[in-house]
Coordinates of C-alpha atoms in Angstrom, one line a residue:
X57 CA 3.6 26.2 0.8
X58 CA 1.3 26.4 2.9
X59 CA 1.3 28.8 5.4
X60 CA 1.5 28.9 8.9
X61 CA -2.3 29.2 10.4
X62 CA -2.8 26.2 7.7
X63 CA -0.4 23.8 8.9
X64 CA -1.7 25.0 12.3
X65 CA -5.3 24.4 11.2
X66 CA -5.2 21.4 9.9
X67 CA -3.4 19.2 12.4
X68 CA -5.9 21.4 14.7
X69 CA -8.8 19.3 12.6
X70 CA -7.8 16.0 13.4
X71 CA -7.6 16.2 17.3
X72 CA -12.0 15.2 16.7
X73 CA -14.0 13.2 18.6
X74 CA -15.7 11.9 15.8
X75 CA -11.7 11.4 13.6
X76 CA -10.2 10.0 16.7
X77 CA -13.0 7.0 17.1
X78 CA -12.5 6.2 13.3
X79 CA -9.1 6.1 14.3
X80 CA -8.7 4.5 16.7
X81 CA -11.7 1.9 15.1
X82 CA -9.1 1.8 11.8
X83 CA -6.1 0.1 13.6
X84 CA -8.9 -2.0 15.6
X85 CA -9.6 -3.0 12.4
X86 CA -6.5 -3.1 10.4
X87 CA -4.8 -5.3 13.7
X88 CA -7.8 -8.2 13.1
X89 CA -7.5 -8.3 9.2
X90 CA -3.4 -8.7 9.7
X91 CA -3.9 -11.5 12.5
X92 CA -5.9 -13.1 10.8
X93 CA -4.8 -15.8 7.2
X94 CA -6.3 -15.0 4.4
X95 CA -7.9 -12.1 4.9
X96 CA -5.2 -9.6 3.5
X97 CA -5.1 -5.9 4.2
X98 CA -5.6 -4.5 0.4
X99 CA -8.5 -6.2 1.3
X100 CA -9.6 -4.6 4.4
X101 CA -8.9 -1.0 2.2
X102 CA -10.6 -2.5 -0.8
X103 CA -13.7 -3.3 1.7
X104 CA -13.0 -0.4 4.2
X105 CA -13.2 2.7 1.0
X106 CA -17.2 2.1 0.1
X107 CA -17.8 2.2 3.4
X108 CA -16.5 6.7 3.9
X109 CA -18.6 6.8 1.3
X110 CA -20.6 9.3 3.7
X111 CA -18.2 10.5 6.6
X112 CA -16.6 13.5 6.4
X113 CA -13.0 13.8 3.9
X114 CA -10.3 14.1 6.3
X115 CA -12.6 11.6 8.7
X116 CA -12.9 8.9 6.0
X117 CA -8.7 9.2 4.6
X118 CA -7.6 9.2 8.7
X119 CA -9.9 5.6 8.1
X120 CA -8.2 4.4 5.5
X121 CA -4.9 5.4 6.6
X122 CA -5.6 3.7 10.5
X123 CA -6.4 0.5 8.7
X124 CA -3.5 0.4 7.0
X125 CA -1.2 0.8 10.0
X126 CA -2.9 -1.3 11.7
X127 CA -2.4 -4.0 9.4
X128 CA 1.9 -4.2 9.2
X129 CA 1.5 -4.3 12.8
X130 CA -1.4 -7.4 12.8
X131 CA 0.4 -9.3 10.7
X132 CA 3.0 -9.6 12.6
X133 CA 0.9 -11.8 15.1
X134 CA 0.2 -15.4 12.7
X135 CA 3.5 -14.7 11.4
X136 CA 4.8 -15.5 14.5
X137 CA 2.1 -17.4 16.4
X138 CA 1.8 -20.7 13.7
X139 CA 4.7 -19.2 11.0
X140 CA 2.6 -17.9 8.6
X141 CA 2.6 -13.5 7.9
X142 CA -0.9 -11.8 8.0
X143 CA 0.3 -9.9 5.1
X144 CA 3.1 -10.0 2.8
X145 CA 5.6 -7.9 4.7
X146 CA 5.6 -9.7 7.9
X147 CA 6.7 -12.7 5.8
X148 CA 10.6 -11.4 7.4
X149 CA 9.4 -11.2 10.0
X150 CA 8.8 -15.1 10.2
X151 CA 12.3 -15.9 10.2
X152 CA 12.7 -14.9 13.2
X153 CA 9.7 -13.8 15.6
X154 CA 8.5 -17.6 15.2
X155 CA 12.0 -19.2 17.1
X156 CA 11.2 -16.9 19.3
X157 CA 7.4 -18.1 20.3
X158 CA 8.9 -21.3 20.6
X159 CA 11.6 -20.5 22.6
X160 CA 8.6 -19.6 24.9
X161 CA 8.4 -15.7 24.1
X162 CA 5.9 -15.5 22.0
X163 CA 4.3 -12.4 23.8
X164 CA 7.7 -11.4 24.3
X165 CA 8.0 -11.3 20.4
X166 CA 5.0 -9.9 19.5
X167 CA 5.8 -6.5 21.3
X168 CA 9.1 -6.6 19.6
X169 CA 7.2 -6.5 16.2
X170 CA 5.2 -3.2 17.7
X171 CA 7.5 -1.5 19.2
X172 CA 9.9 -1.8 16.3
X173 CA 7.0 -1.3 13.5
X174 CA 5.1 1.4 15.4
X175 CA 8.9 3.6 15.1
X176 CA 9.4 2.7 11.5
X177 CA 5.9 4.2 10.8
X178 CA 6.1 7.4 12.5
X179 CA 10.1 7.7 11.9
X180 CA 8.7 7.6 8.3
X181 CA 6.0 9.7 8.6
X182 CA 7.7 12.8 10.2
X183 CA 9.8 12.8 6.8
X184 CA 6.9 13.0 4.5
X185 CA 5.7 15.4 6.7
X186 CA 8.9 17.2 6.0
X187 CA 10.3 16.8 2.6
X188 CA 6.3 16.5 0.6
X189 CA 5.3 20.1 0.5
X190 CA 9.4 21.2 -1.4
X191 CA 8.6 18.8 -3.1
X192 CA 5.6 19.3 -4.3
X193 CA 7.0 23.0 -5.2
X194 CA 9.4 21.2 -7.1
X195 CA 7.2 19.4 -8.9
X196 CA 4.7 23.1 -9.7
X197 CA 7.4 23.9 -12.2
X198 CA 7.1 20.8 -14.4
X199 CA 4.9 21.8 -17.7
X200 CA 2.5 18.7 -19.2
X201 CA 6.2 18.2 -21.9
X202 CA 7.6 16.6 -17.9
X203 CA 5.4 15.5 -16.3
X204 CA 4.5 13.1 -19.4
X205 CA 7.3 11.8 -19.5
X206 CA 7.9 11.6 -15.5
X207 CA 5.1 9.9 -16.1
X208 CA 6.7 7.0 -18.8
X209 CA 8.8 7.0 -16.1
X210 CA 6.8 5.7 -13.5
X211 CA 4.8 3.2 -15.8
X212 CA 8.5 2.3 -16.4
X213 CA 10.0 1.9 -13.0
X214 CA 7.2 -0.6 -11.5
X215 CA 6.6 -2.4 -14.6
X216 CA 10.4 -3.5 -14.4
X217 CA 9.9 -4.1 -10.8
X218 CA 6.8 -5.6 -9.6
X219 CA 5.8 -8.8 -10.9
X220 CA 8.3 -11.4 -12.4
X221 CA 8.0 -10.1 -16.2
X222 CA 8.3 -6.8 -17.6
X223 CA 6.5 -7.8 -20.4
X224 CA 3.9 -9.1 -18.9
X225 CA 3.5 -6.3 -16.5
X226 CA 4.1 -4.0 -19.7
X227 CA 1.2 -6.3 -20.8
X228 CA -1.1 -5.5 -17.4
X229 CA -0.4 -1.5 -18.4
X230 CA -1.8 -1.8 -21.2
X231 CA -5.3 -3.4 -19.9
X232 CA -5.2 -0.6 -16.9
X233 CA -4.5 1.9 -20.6
X234 CA -8.1 0.1 -21.8
X235 CA -9.9 -0.3 -19.5
X236 CA -9.4 3.3 -17.7
X237 CA -10.2 4.6 -21.4
X238 CA -14.1 3.7 -21.1
X239 CA -16.3 6.8 -21.2
X240 CA -16.1 10.5 -22.5
X241 CA -13.4 10.9 -24.4
X242 CA -12.3 13.9 -21.8
X243 CA -10.8 15.5 -25.4
X244 CA -13.7 15.2 -28.2
X245 CA -16.4 15.0 -25.2
X246 CA -17.3 11.8 -27.3
X247 CA -17.8 8.3 -25.8
X248 CA -15.9 5.7 -26.4
X249 CA -16.1 1.9 -25.2
X250 CA -20.3 1.9 -23.7
X251 CA -21.2 -0.1 -26.7
X252 CA -24.0 2.2 -25.5
X253 CA -24.4 1.4 -21.5
X254 CA -25.7 4.6 -19.6
X255 CA -23.4 3.0 -16.8
X256 CA -20.7 3.7 -18.6
X257 CA -20.7 7.3 -19.7
X258 CA -18.9 8.1 -16.5
X259 CA -16.4 5.4 -16.9
X260 CA -16.2 2.2 -15.0
X261 CA -16.8 2.4 -11.0
X262 CA -12.9 2.6 -9.5
X263 CA -14.2 1.6 -6.0
X264 CA -16.2 -1.7 -7.7
X265 CA -13.1 -2.5 -10.1
X266 CA -10.4 -2.6 -7.2
X267 CA -12.9 -4.8 -4.7
X268 CA -12.7 -7.4 -7.8
X269 CA -9.3 -7.0 -8.4
X270 CA -8.3 -8.1 -4.9
X271 CA -11.0 -8.6 -2.4
X272 CA -12.5 -10.5 -4.3
X273 CA -9.8 -12.2 -6.6
X274 CA -8.5 -12.9 -3.2
X275 CA -10.9 -14.7 -1.9
X276 CA -11.4 -17.0 -4.8
X277 CA -7.4 -17.9 -4.9
X278 CA -7.7 -18.7 -1.3
X279 CA -10.5 -20.8 -1.6
X280 CA -8.7 -22.6 -4.2
X281 CA -5.9 -23.3 -2.1
X282 CA -7.7 -24.5 0.9
X283 CA -9.6 -27.2 -1.5
X284 CA -6.4 -27.7 -2.6
X285 CA -4.2 -28.3 0.9
X286 CA -5.1 -27.7 4.3
X287 CA -3.2 -25.8 7.3
X288 CA -1.6 -28.0 9.5
X289 CA -0.2 -25.4 12.0
X290 CA -0.9 -25.5 15.8
X291 CA -0.3 -21.7 16.9
X292 CA 1.7 -20.8 19.8
X293 CA -0.3 -20.7 22.4
X294 CA 0.2 -17.4 24.1
X295 CA -0.1 -17.2 28.7
X296 CA -1.4 -14.8 30.9
X297 CA 0.5 -16.4 33.2
X298 CA 4.4 -16.9 32.5
X299 CA 6.8 -14.4 34.5
X300 CA 9.6 -15.0 30.9
X301 CA 6.7 -13.8 28.1
X302 CA 6.0 -10.4 29.7
X303 CA 6.7 -8.5 27.2
X304 CA 10.0 -6.5 26.3
X305 CA 12.2 -3.1 28.2
X306 CA 13.9 -0.3 27.0
X307 CA 16.9 -1.9 28.1
X308 CA 16.4 -4.6 25.2
X309 CA 15.4 -2.0 22.5
X310 CA 17.6 0.3 22.8
X311 CA 19.8 -2.9 22.1
X312 CA 18.6 -2.7 18.7
X313 CA 18.5 1.0 18.2
X314 CA 21.6 1.2 15.4
X315 CA 19.6 -2.0 13.0
X316 CA 15.3 0.0 13.4
X317 CA 17.8 3.3 12.6
X318 CA 19.0 1.8 9.3
X319 CA 16.2 -0.5 8.6
X320 CA 13.4 2.5 8.9
X321 CA 15.4 4.8 6.7
X322 CA 15.1 1.2 4.5
X323 CA 11.9 1.4 4.2
X324 CA 11.8 4.8 3.8
X325 CA 13.7 5.0 0.6
X326 CA 12.5 1.4 -0.6
X327 CA 8.5 3.0 0.2
X328 CA 9.5 6.7 -1.7
X329 CA 9.6 4.3 -5.3
X330 CA 7.1 3.4 -7.3
X331 CA 6.6 -0.4 -7.7
X332 CA 8.5 -1.5 -5.0
X333 CA 6.2 -2.8 -1.4
X334 CA 6.9 -3.4 1.8
X335 CA 7.6 -7.1 1.0
X336 CA 10.8 -5.9 -1.0
X337 CA 12.1 -3.7 2.8
X338 CA 11.4 -6.5 5.0
X339 CA 13.6 -8.7 3.3
X340 CA 16.1 -6.8 2.5
X341 CA 16.5 -4.9 5.5
X342 CA 17.3 -8.2 6.9
X343 CA 19.3 -9.0 4.7
X344 CA 21.8 -6.3 5.3
X345 CA 21.4 -6.6 8.9
X346 CA 22.3 -10.8 9.4
X347 CA 25.6 -9.5 6.7
X348 CA 27.0 -6.4 9.5
X349 CA 26.6 -8.7 12.0
X350 CA 28.8 -10.2 13.9
X351 CA 27.2 -13.1 14.2
X352 CA 25.1 -13.6 11.6
X353 CA 24.9 -17.9 12.6
X354 CA 22.2 -15.7 15.7
X355 CA 19.4 -15.3 12.7
X356 CA 16.7 -17.3 12.4
X357 CA 17.1 -19.1 16.0
X358 CA 14.1 -15.9 18.0
X359 CA 17.5 -13.3 17.3
X360 CA 15.1 -9.1 18.4
X361 CA 17.3 -7.9 14.7
X362 CA 15.7 -10.5 13.0
X363 CA 12.5 -8.9 14.0
X364 CA 13.4 -5.5 14.7
X365 CA 14.9 -5.1 11.3
X366 CA 12.0 -6.7 9.2
X367 CA 8.9 -4.6 11.3
X368 CA 10.8 -1.1 11.5
X369 CA 11.7 -1.8 7.0
X370 CA 8.4 -2.9 6.4
X371 CA 6.6 0.2 8.5
X372 CA 8.4 2.6 7.4
X373 CA 6.9 2.0 3.8
X374 CA 3.5 3.0 5.4
X375 CA 4.0 6.2 5.2
X376 CA 6.9 7.4 2.7
X377 CA 5.0 5.5 -0.3
X378 CA 2.6 8.0 -0.5
X379 CA 5.1 11.1 -1.6
X380 CA 5.4 9.8 -5.0
X381 CA 1.0 10.1 -4.2
X382 CA 0.9 13.4 -2.7
X383 CA 3.0 15.1 -4.5
X384 CA 3.1 14.1 -7.8
X385 CA -0.3 12.4 -7.9
X386 CA 1.4 9.2 -8.6
X387 CA 0.6 6.4 -5.4
X388 CA 3.7 3.7 -5.1
X389 CA 2.2 0.3 -4.7
X390 CA -1.0 -1.2 -4.7
X391 CA -2.7 0.5 -1.0
X392 CA -1.9 4.4 -1.9
X393 CA -3.3 3.3 -5.3
X394 CA -6.9 2.6 -2.9
X395 CA -6.7 5.9 -1.4
X396 CA -6.4 7.2 -4.6
X397 CA -10.0 5.8 -4.8
X398 CA -10.2 7.7 -1.6
X399 CA -9.5 10.8 -2.6
X400 CA -11.6 10.6 -5.8
X401 CA -14.6 9.9 -3.8
X402 CA -14.4 12.4 -1.9
X403 CA -13.7 14.7 -4.5
X404 CA -10.1 15.8 -3.7
X405 CA -7.0 15.2 -6.9
X406 CA -3.6 14.2 -5.7
X407 CA -1.5 16.3 -7.3
X408 CA 1.3 19.0 -6.3
X409 CA -2.4 21.3 -6.6
X410 CA -3.2 19.6 -3.8
X411 CA -1.2 21.3 -0.9
X412 CA -2.2 24.7 -2.8
X413 CA -5.9 23.5 -3.1
X414 CA -6.6 21.7 0.0
X415 CA -3.7 22.5 1.9
X416 CA -5.3 22.3 5.7
X417 CA -6.8 18.7 4.4
X418 CA -3.8 17.5 3.4
X419 CA -2.4 18.6 7.0
X420 CA -5.0 17.3 9.2
X421 CA -4.7 13.7 7.2
X422 CA -0.6 14.2 8.7
X423 CA -1.8 15.2 11.7
X424 CA -4.5 12.2 12.0
X425 CA -1.2 10.0 10.5
X426 CA 0.8 10.9 14.0
X427 CA -2.1 10.3 16.5
X428 CA -2.8 6.9 14.3
X429 CA 0.6 6.0 15.4
X430 CA 0.4 5.9 18.9
X431 CA -2.9 4.7 18.6
X432 CA -1.7 1.5 16.8
X433 CA 0.9 1.3 20.6
X434 CA -2.0 2.0 22.7
X435 CA -4.4 -0.2 20.6
X436 CA -1.5 -3.1 20.4
X437 CA -0.5 -3.6 23.8
X438 CA -3.5 -4.0 24.3
X439 CA -5.5 -6.2 21.9
X440 CA -2.2 -8.8 20.7
X441 CA -2.6 -11.6 23.7
X442 CA -7.4 -10.5 21.8
X443 CA -6.2 -10.9 18.2
X444 CA -4.1 -13.9 19.2
X445 CA -7.3 -15.9 18.8
X446 CA -8.5 -14.4 15.6
X447 CA -6.0 -16.9 13.8
X448 CA -8.1 -19.5 15.0
X449 CA -11.4 -17.7 12.4
X450 CA -12.5 -20.1 10.2
X451 CA -12.4 -20.2 6.5
X452 CA -16.0 -21.7 6.5
X453 CA -16.3 -18.3 8.1
X454 CA -14.1 -15.1 6.7
X455 CA -14.7 -16.1 3.3
X456 CA -18.4 -15.8 3.2
X457 CA -18.4 -12.3 6.0
X458 CA -15.9 -10.2 3.0
X459 CA -18.0 -11.7 0.6
X460 CA -20.7 -10.1 2.1
X461 CA -18.9 -6.6 2.5
X462 CA -17.3 -6.9 -0.7
X463 CA -21.0 -7.5 -2.5
X464 CA -22.4 -4.6 0.0
X465 CA -19.3 -1.7 -0.7
X466 CA -19.9 -2.8 -4.8
X467 CA -24.0 -1.6 -4.7
X468 CA -23.3 1.1 -1.7
X469 CA -20.3 3.4 -3.9
X470 CA -22.3 2.6 -7.4
X471 CA -26.3 2.7 -6.1
X472 CA -26.9 0.0 -7.8
X473 CA -26.6 -4.0 -9.5
X474 CA -23.9 -2.3 -12.2
X475 CA -21.0 -2.1 -9.2
X476 CA -22.1 -5.7 -8.3
X477 CA -21.5 -7.3 -11.7
X478 CA -18.1 -5.4 -12.0
X479 CA -17.0 -6.2 -9.1
X480 CA -17.1 -9.8 -9.7
X481 CA -16.3 -9.3 -13.0
X482 CA -13.2 -8.2 -11.9
X483 CA -12.1 -10.7 -10.2
X484 CA -12.5 -13.1 -11.7
X485 CA -10.6 -11.6 -14.3
X486 CA -7.3 -10.7 -11.2
X487 CA -7.8 -14.5 -9.9
X488 CA -6.9 -15.7 -13.3
X489 CA -4.0 -12.5 -13.8
X490 CA -2.9 -14.0 -10.5
X491 CA -2.7 -17.1 -11.4
X492 CA -0.5 -16.4 -14.9
X493 CA 1.8 -13.6 -13.3
X494 CA 0.1 -10.6 -14.9
X495 CA 0.5 -8.2 -11.9
X496 CA -2.3 -6.6 -10.4
X497 CA -0.3 -3.1 -9.0
X498 CA 0.8 -2.6 -13.0
X499 CA -2.8 -3.0 -13.9
X500 CA -4.5 -0.9 -11.2
X501 CA -1.7 2.1 -11.5
X502 CA -2.3 2.3 -14.9
X503 CA -5.9 2.6 -14.2
X504 CA -5.4 5.3 -11.9
X505 CA -3.4 7.3 -13.6
X506 CA -4.3 7.6 -17.0
X507 CA -6.7 9.7 -17.0
X508 CA -4.2 12.1 -15.5
X509 CA -1.0 10.9 -18.3
X510 CA -4.0 11.5 -20.8
X511 CA -4.5 15.1 -20.7
X512 CA -1.0 15.4 -20.6
X513 CA 0.0 13.6 -23.2
X514 CA -3.4 15.9 -24.4
X515 CA -1.6 19.5 -23.0
X516 CA 2.0 18.7 -24.5
X517 CA 0.7 18.0 -28.5
X518 CA -0.7 21.1 -28.3
X519 CA 1.7 23.4 -27.1
X520 CA 4.6 21.7 -29.2
X521 CA 1.6 21.3 -32.1
X522 CA 1.6 18.0 -33.1
X523 CA 6.0 18.2 -33.4
X524 CA 7.5 15.7 -30.9
X525 CA 11.1 17.7 -31.9
X526 CA 10.0 20.2 -28.9
X527 CA 11.3 17.8 -26.5
X528 CA 14.5 18.4 -26.9
X529 CA 13.3 22.2 -26.0
X530 CA 13.0 20.9 -22.4
X531 CA 16.2 19.0 -20.7
X532 CA 14.5 16.8 -17.5
X533 CA 11.8 15.3 -20.3
X534 CA 14.7 14.7 -21.8
X535 CA 16.5 13.0 -18.8
X536 CA 13.1 11.7 -17.7
X537 CA 12.3 9.8 -20.5
X538 CA 16.2 8.6 -20.8
X539 CA 15.7 6.7 -18.1
X540 CA 12.7 5.4 -19.0
X541 CA 14.8 3.5 -21.5
X542 CA 16.9 3.0 -19.1
X543 CA 15.3 1.1 -16.3
X544 CA 13.6 -0.9 -20.1
X545 CA 17.1 -2.3 -20.4
X546 CA 17.7 -3.0 -17.4
X547 CA 15.1 -4.0 -15.8
X548 CA 14.1 -6.0 -18.1
X549 CA 16.3 -8.7 -18.9
X550 CA 17.0 -8.4 -14.6
X551 CA 13.6 -10.5 -14.2
X552 CA 13.5 -12.8 -17.2
X553 CA 17.0 -14.0 -15.4
X554 CA 15.4 -13.9 -12.3
X555 CA 14.2 -17.5 -11.3
X556 CA 12.7 -16.8 -7.8
X557 CA 9.2 -17.7 -7.6
X558 CA 6.8 -14.5 -8.2
X559 CA 7.4 -12.4 -4.5
X560 CA 3.5 -11.3 -3.2
X561 CA 3.0 -8.0 -4.3
X562 CA 1.9 -5.6 -1.4

């Protein structure tokens, strides 16, 4: 557990002019990207990671976290104005945000979304800061056998919760294992699946691969969707001279305080569970709020409680999904998995040892997260009306620009054309994975966790001298493996019976 001097030193490191400027820039970029239909927050993160290559570690992580936070606010803008969520987590916001805008109060709806989003995000950050270090201490007491069992549980839960089929989720994770095996065998020191190519000796470049799977594949998907159907949605105009649409008063916010608190609690729990995402939190919170209301018929007609329930919950996931990442090294969703690649690029390995070895950096990151929340509020207050103009950005400008940034990022991180080739290959692969229902979430998390899983598995085999029955002497590992079996039994059939369309992955 970091001492008081480390904590104060870390928090102080966050308050530098350079960090503050990058935090503000990250928030603004996230809000703009979230406001542009066709661009996604994951695309922004995948493209932004290579741009942080030359930055200081804390500055780079603070910038990326700020992009993530800004995107949750920006995604509500098109959801409210054109009933088209800019990010998947804002889908529930459109249910009441768009009707409120149609009723002549678009700015009020966007302000509701901004305030409740910042509340949920800030509250979950406080939970993260409070419990992450104690959880890391608990994780440090776990040996290789327990950690191996924990990772097996994480894989079964993630593959069971994302996508529409557990079988396809497991297949995607197995594919992630396979691609993660490319490079030098850490146990034997011999090359695997390199086919004589020196570029593959260090493994596939994670950043280029992530850009391809998340950003390029999404560009391909959006282009294909645009050629099939063209949106005819007309943005609701935000007028500055409307006396009834000036903003939200404190009394109006406090009227929904219990809704926001419940939504924050739901979002924090959902975010801390690997495999569940912001969209799940938003819809679950909205459903619970509607069921608990005395007048559920008012929902869907511009009720501010619907906006509060969605935005406070989906934003609470942003901080909470770092809990398993920082304490166990297990990313909770794709955004967290992308942050793993940023950590690795800057020479930092997420996991329980992080607080012991990089305590000052982590508390610096915590300080940057708190600052980012207030910057999110300030930038949103000033830029909300401006970002609403981004909705009209033509696809003929958005997609080529995004593809150019992707290509530049892949080239910079790998230092040559090899990264661009990897990006394009995985861009095509990601497109077809989405088309056929294979979870990109499971693939990326499988890829990210494989090196640690392989290391702990080798250590477990050495400790047990190849005897599998040694696991009987480790009750925690037995409980975790039993939970893995239960999750397969429960989540597998549940997924097969689910006839709803596959949810959008976070």
